[in-house]
Coordinates of N, CA, C and O in Angstrom, one line a residue:
M174 N 140.5 50.7 88.8 CA 140.4 50.1 90.1 C 139.4 51.1 90.6 O 139.2 52.2 90.2
C175 N 138.6 50.8 91.8 CA 137.2 51.5 92.0 C 137.1 51.5 93.8 O 137.6 50.6 94.3
I176 N 137.3 52.7 94.3 CA 136.9 52.7 95.7 C 135.8 53.3 96.2 O 135.5 54.5 95.8
I177 N 135.0 52.6 97.0 CA 133.8 53.1 97.6 C 134.1 53.3 98.9 O 134.7 52.7 100.1
I178 N 134.1 54.8 99.3 CA 134.0 55.1 100.9 C 132.5 55.2 101.4 O 131.7 55.8 100.8
R179 N 132.4 54.4 102.6 CA 130.9 54.4 103.0 C 131.1 55.1 104.5 O 132.0 54.8 105.2
R180 N 130.0 56.0 104.9 CA 130.5 56.6 106.2 C 129.4 55.6 107.1 O 128.8 54.6 106.8
G181 N 129.9 55.9 108.3 CA 129.5 54.8 109.1 C 128.1 54.9 109.6 O 127.3 56.2 109.3
E182 N 127.2 54.2 110.0 CA 125.8 54.3 110.0 C 125.5 55.5 111.6 O 124.6 56.2 111.2
H183 N 126.5 55.6 112.3 CA 126.3 56.4 113.3 C 126.4 58.0 112.7 O 125.8 59.0 113.2
V184 N 127.1 58.2 111.9 CA 127.3 59.7 111.1 C 125.8 59.9 110.4 O 125.5 61.0 110.7
L185 N 125.4 58.7 109.7 CA 124.1 59.2 109.1 C 123.0 59.3 109.9 O 122.1 59.7 109.7
Q186 N 122.5 58.2 110.7 CA 121.7 58.5 111.9 C 121.6 59.9 112.7 O 121.0 61.0 112.7
K187 N 123.0 60.6 112.9 CA 123.2 61.9 113.7 C 122.7 62.8 112.5 O 121.9 63.7 112.8
R188 N 123.2 62.9 111.3 CA 122.8 63.7 110.2 C 121.2 64.0 110.0 O 120.6 64.8 109.8
R189 N 120.8 62.6 110.1 CA 119.3 62.9 109.6 C 118.3 63.4 110.7 O 117.4 63.9 110.6
R190 N 118.8 63.4 111.8 CA 118.0 63.9 113.1 C 118.0 65.4 112.9 O 117.1 65.9 113.6
H191 N 119.2 65.8 112.6 CA 119.2 67.1 112.4 C 118.7 67.7 111.3 O 118.4 69.0 111.4
E192 N 118.6 67.3 110.3 CA 117.9 67.5 108.9 C 116.4 67.6 109.2 O 115.6 68.5 108.1
G193 N 115.7 67.1 110.1 CA 114.1 66.8 110.0 C 113.4 67.8 110.4 O 112.2 68.0 110.4
G194 N 114.1 68.8 111.2 CA 113.3 70.0 111.7 C 114.1 71.2 111.7 O 115.1 71.7 111.2
F195 N 113.3 72.3 112.5 CA 113.8 73.8 112.5 C 114.8 74.0 113.6 O 114.3 73.4 114.5
T196 N 115.7 75.1 113.7 CA 116.3 75.5 115.1 C 115.4 76.2 115.5 O 114.6 77.0 114.9
L197 N 115.7 76.5 116.8 CA 115.2 77.5 117.8 C 115.2 78.8 117.2 O 114.4 79.7 116.8
P198 N 116.4 79.8 116.6 CA 116.5 81.0 116.3 C 115.5 80.7 115.0 O 114.9 81.7 114.7
E199 N 115.5 79.5 113.8 CA 114.7 79.8 112.8 C 113.1 80.0 113.4 O 112.8 80.7 112.8
V200 N 112.9 79.5 114.3 CA 111.4 79.3 114.7 C 111.0 80.7 115.2 O 110.1 81.4 114.9
L201 N 111.9 81.1 116.1 CA 111.7 82.3 116.5 C 111.7 83.6 115.6 O 110.9 84.8 115.7
A202 N 112.5 83.4 114.6 CA 112.6 84.6 113.5 C 111.1 84.5 112.6 O 110.9 85.4 112.2
S203 N 110.9 82.9 112.4 CA 109.5 83.1 111.8 C 108.5 83.7 112.5 O 107.5 84.2 111.9
L204 N 108.3 83.3 113.7 CA 107.3 84.1 114.4 C 107.4 85.3 114.6 O 106.4 86.1 114.6
A205 N 108.2 86.1 114.8 CA 108.6 87.3 114.8 C 108.3 88.1 113.5 O 107.5 89.0 113.2
I206 N 108.2 87.4 112.3 CA 108.0 88.0 111.1 C 106.3 87.9 111.0 O 105.7 88.9 110.6
C207 N 105.8 86.7 111.5 CA 104.2 86.3 111.3 C 103.7 87.5 112.4 O 102.6 88.3 111.8
M208 N 104.1 87.9 113.5 CA 103.3 88.7 114.5 C 103.9 89.9 113.6 O 102.8 90.8 113.6
M209 N 105.0 90.5 113.0 CA 105.1 91.7 112.5 C 103.6 91.9 111.3 O 103.0 93.1 111.4
L210 N 103.6 90.9 110.6 CA 102.5 91.0 109.5 C 101.2 90.9 109.9 O 100.5 91.6 109.2
M211 N 101.1 90.2 111.1 CA 99.6 90.4 111.6 C 99.4 92.0 112.3 O 98.1 92.2 112.2
Q212 N 100.4 92.4 112.8 CA 100.2 93.7 113.4 C 100.1 94.8 112.2 O 99.0 95.8 112.2
I213 N 100.8 94.6 111.0 CA 100.7 95.5 109.8 C 99.0 95.4 109.1 O 98.4 96.3 109.1
A214 N 98.4 93.9 109.1 CA 97.2 93.7 108.9 C 96.1 94.3 109.7 O 95.4 94.7 109.4
G215 N 96.3 94.4 110.9 CA 95.4 95.0 112.0 C 95.4 96.4 112.0 O 94.3 97.2 112.0
Q216 N 96.7 97.2 111.8 CA 96.5 98.5 111.6 C 95.7 98.9 110.2 O 95.2 99.6 110.3
W217 N 96.1 98.1 109.2 CA 95.5 98.4 107.8 C 94.0 98.4 108.1 O 93.4 99.2 107.6
S218 N 93.3 97.4 108.7 CA 91.9 97.2 108.9 C 91.4 98.6 109.7 O 90.3 98.9 109.3
V219 N 92.2 99.0 110.8 CA 91.7 100.1 111.5 C 91.6 101.2 110.3 O 90.6 102.0 110.6
L220 N 92.5 101.4 110.0 CA 92.9 102.8 108.9 C 91.9 102.5 108.0 O 91.2 103.7 107.8
T221 N 91.2 101.4 107.3 CA 90.5 101.1 106.4 C 89.1 101.7 106.9 O 88.3 102.2 106.2
G222 N 88.8 101.1 108.4 CA 87.4 101.5 109.0 C 87.4 103.2 109.0 O 86.5 103.8 108.8
Q223 N 88.5 103.6 109.5 CA 88.6 105.1 109.6 C 88.4 106.0 108.3 O 87.5 106.8 108.3
S224 N 88.6 105.4 107.3 CA 88.8 106.0 106.2 C 87.1 106.0 105.4 O 86.8 106.9 104.7
H225 N 86.9 104.9 105.8 CA 85.5 104.6 105.2 C 84.5 105.5 106.1 O 83.4 106.1 105.6
V226 N 84.7 105.6 107.4 CA 83.7 106.8 108.1 C 84.0 108.2 107.4 O 83.0 108.8 107.6
R227 N 85.1 108.6 107.4 CA 85.5 109.9 106.8 C 85.0 110.1 105.4 O 84.4 111.1 105.1
I228 N 84.9 108.9 104.7 CA 84.2 109.1 103.2 C 82.8 109.4 103.4 O 82.1 110.2 102.5
Q229 N 82.2 108.6 104.4 CA 80.8 108.8 104.4 C 80.2 110.3 104.9 O 79.4 111.1 104.7
Q230 N 81.4 110.7 106.1 CA 81.1 112.2 106.1 C 81.3 113.5 105.2 O 80.5 114.1 105.3
N231 N 82.3 112.6 104.5 CA 82.2 114.0 103.6 C 81.3 114.0 102.5 O 80.6 114.9 102.0
Q232 N 80.9 112.6 102.0 CA 79.5 112.4 101.1 C 78.4 113.3 102.1 O 77.7 113.9 101.3
Q233 N 78.3 113.2 103.2 CA 77.0 113.7 104.0 C 77.1 115.5 103.7 O 76.1 116.0 103.5
A234 N 78.4 115.8 104.0 CA 78.7 116.9 103.9 C 78.3 117.8 102.8 O 77.7 118.9 102.6
V235 N 78.7 117.3 101.5 CA 78.6 117.3 100.4 C 76.9 117.5 100.1 O 76.3 118.6 99.4
L236 N 76.2 116.6 100.4 CA 74.7 116.3 100.3 C 74.0 117.6 100.9 O 73.1 118.6 100.5
L237 N 74.4 118.1 102.2 CA 73.9 119.0 102.9 C 74.2 120.1 102.2 O 73.3 121.4 102.2
A238 N 75.3 120.5 101.9 CA 75.6 121.5 101.1 C 74.7 121.8 100.0 O 74.5 122.9 99.7
Q239 N 74.8 120.9 99.0 CA 74.0 120.9 98.0 C 72.3 121.4 98.0 O 71.8 122.0 97.4
T240 N 72.0 120.8 99.4 CA 70.6 121.0 99.9 C 70.5 122.3 100.0 O 69.6 123.1 99.6
A241 N 71.4 122.9 100.6 CA 71.3 124.3 101.1 C 71.4 125.4 100.0 O 70.5 126.3 100.0
L242 N 72.4 124.8 98.9 CA 72.7 125.8 97.8 C 71.2 125.8 97.0 O 70.8 126.8 96.6
A243 N 70.6 124.6 97.0 CA 69.4 124.7 96.3 C 68.1 125.5 97.0 O 67.2 125.4 96.4
G244 N 68.4 126.0 98.3 CA 67.2 126.7 98.9 C 66.2 125.7 99.6 O 65.4 126.2 100.1
A245 N 66.6 124.3 99.8 CA 65.5 123.3 100.2 C 65.8 123.0 101.5 O 66.9 123.5 101.9
Q246 N 65.1 123.0 102.4 CA 64.7 123.0 103.9 C 64.8 121.6 104.2 O 63.5 121.0 104.8
G247 N 65.6 120.6 103.9 CA 65.7 119.3 104.3 C 66.0 119.4 105.9 O 66.6 119.9 106.4
E248 N 65.7 118.0 106.0 CA 66.2 117.8 107.6 C 67.5 117.7 107.7 O 68.4 116.6 106.9
I249 N 68.1 118.3 108.7 CA 69.7 118.0 109.3 C 69.9 117.2 110.3 O 69.1 117.0 111.5
P250 N 70.8 116.3 109.8 CA 71.0 115.1 110.8 C 71.6 115.3 112.2 O 71.9 116.5 112.2
K251 N 71.2 114.8 113.2 CA 71.5 115.1 114.4 C 73.3 115.2 114.8 O 73.9 114.5 114.2
G252 N 73.8 116.4 115.4 CA 75.4 116.6 115.2 C 75.7 117.4 114.0 O 76.9 118.1 114.5
W253 N 74.9 117.6 112.8 CA 75.3 118.5 111.9 C 74.8 119.9 112.0 O 73.7 120.1 112.7
Q254 N 75.5 120.8 111.5 CA 75.2 122.0 111.4 C 75.6 122.8 110.3 O 76.4 122.6 109.5
V255 N 74.5 123.7 109.4 CA 74.7 124.2 108.1 C 74.4 125.6 108.2 O 73.5 126.0 109.0
V256 N 75.5 126.5 107.7 CA 75.2 128.1 108.1 C 75.3 128.3 106.5 O 76.7 128.2 105.8
V257 N 74.5 129.3 105.9 CA 74.7 129.9 104.8 C 74.8 131.3 104.7 O 73.9 132.2 105.6
E258 N 75.8 132.1 104.4 CA 76.2 133.4 104.1 C 76.4 133.9 102.8 O 76.6 133.1 101.9
R259 N 75.4 135.2 102.7 CA 75.3 135.4 100.9 C 75.8 136.8 101.0 O 75.7 137.8 102.3
R260 N 76.7 137.1 100.5 CA 77.5 138.4 100.4 C 77.2 138.9 98.6 O 77.5 138.2 97.9
P261 N 76.8 140.0 98.7 CA 76.6 140.8 97.3 C 78.0 141.0 96.6 O 79.1 141.2 97.5
M262 N 78.4 140.7 95.4 CA 79.5 141.1 94.5 C 79.1 141.9 93.4 O 79.4 141.6 92.4
G263 N 78.5 142.7 93.7 CA 77.8 143.7 92.5 C 76.5 143.8 92.3 O 75.8 143.3 93.4
E264 N 75.8 144.3 91.3 CA 74.7 144.5 91.2 C 73.8 143.5 90.9 O 72.9 143.1 91.5
F265 N 74.4 142.2 90.2 CA 73.7 141.0 90.0 C 74.2 139.7 90.1 O 73.6 138.7 89.9
L266 N 75.4 140.0 90.8 CA 76.0 138.7 91.4 C 76.3 138.5 93.1 O 76.1 139.5 93.6
E267 N 76.0 137.5 93.5 CA 76.1 137.3 95.0 C 76.9 136.0 95.0 O 77.0 134.8 94.5
E268 N 77.9 136.0 96.1 CA 78.7 134.8 96.7 C 77.8 133.9 97.7 O 77.4 134.6 98.8
R269 N 77.8 132.8 97.8 CA 77.2 132.0 98.8 C 78.3 131.5 99.4 O 79.1 130.6 99.1
E270 N 78.6 131.4 101.0 CA 79.4 130.5 101.5 C 78.7 129.4 102.5 O 77.6 129.9 103.2
I271 N 78.5 128.5 102.2 CA 78.2 127.1 103.0 C 79.3 126.7 103.9 O 80.0 125.8 103.3
T272 N 78.8 126.9 105.0 CA 79.7 126.0 106.2 C 78.9 124.9 106.6 O 78.0 125.3 107.1
V273 N 79.6 123.5 106.8 CA 78.7 122.7 107.2 C 79.8 121.8 108.3 O 80.9 121.9 108.1
K274 N 79.3 121.8 109.5 CA 80.2 121.5 110.7 C 79.5 120.3 111.2 O 78.2 119.7 111.2
N275 N 80.3 119.1 111.7 CA 80.2 118.2 112.4 C 81.4 117.8 113.4 O 82.4 117.4 113.0
E276 N 81.0 117.8 114.5 CA 81.8 117.7 115.7 C 82.9 118.6 115.6 O 82.8 120.0 115.5
N277 N 84.0 118.0 115.1 CA 85.2 118.9 115.2 C 85.7 119.2 113.7 O 86.6 119.7 113.5
Q278 N 84.8 118.9 112.8 CA 85.4 119.0 111.2 C 84.5 120.0 110.3 O 83.3 120.1 111.1
I279 N 84.9 120.7 109.8 CA 84.5 121.9 108.8 C 84.5 121.6 107.4 O 85.6 121.7 107.2
W280 N 83.6 121.8 106.7 CA 83.7 121.9 105.5 C 83.2 123.1 104.9 O 82.0 123.6 105.7
Q281 N 83.9 124.0 104.0 CA 83.3 125.0 103.4 C 83.2 125.2 102.2 O 84.1 124.9 101.2
F282 N 82.0 125.8 101.5 CA 81.7 125.5 100.2 C 81.2 126.8 99.6 O 80.8 127.8 100.3
Y283 N 81.8 127.3 98.4 CA 81.6 128.5 97.9 C 81.0 128.5 96.5 O 81.3 127.8 95.7
Y284 N 79.7 129.6 96.5 CA 79.3 129.6 95.1 C 79.1 130.9 94.6 O 78.7 132.1 95.3
A285 N 79.1 131.4 93.4 CA 79.2 132.5 93.0 C 78.1 132.8 91.7 O 78.2 131.8 90.9
G286 N 76.7 133.3 91.9 CA 76.0 133.3 90.8 C 75.2 134.6 90.7 O 75.3 135.4 91.4
E287 N 74.0 134.3 90.1 CA 73.0 135.4 90.0 C 72.2 135.9 91.2 O 72.0 135.1 91.8
T288 N 72.1 136.9 91.6 CA 71.1 137.3 92.9 C 70.1 136.9 92.5 O 69.2 137.0 91.4
T289 N 69.4 136.2 93.5 CA 67.9 135.7 93.6 C 67.1 136.7 94.2 O 67.2 137.1 95.2

């Protein structure tokens, strides 16, 4: 013996209509997640740009300090300042403190070597 139970047509049509799309809470949750991801991506790009500028400034400061340590009189870019202080450390040694300034940033480099 075999019994087949079929749902009525009105039940099948009602079910198909609700399965075809998303509910309002699902759409709102998806939009909230997308907005958070976009905000994170925007902040990440800003931080990347700031760190790129900082890396360039660090490289410029090291280059200016190396130039000052070598005793060369190179051209100092606008807004930058280089100060070299020499301190004797005995009869044959001296310490050189090279301070490089740009805006509100300061880099200090120290070198101990033979007296020149």
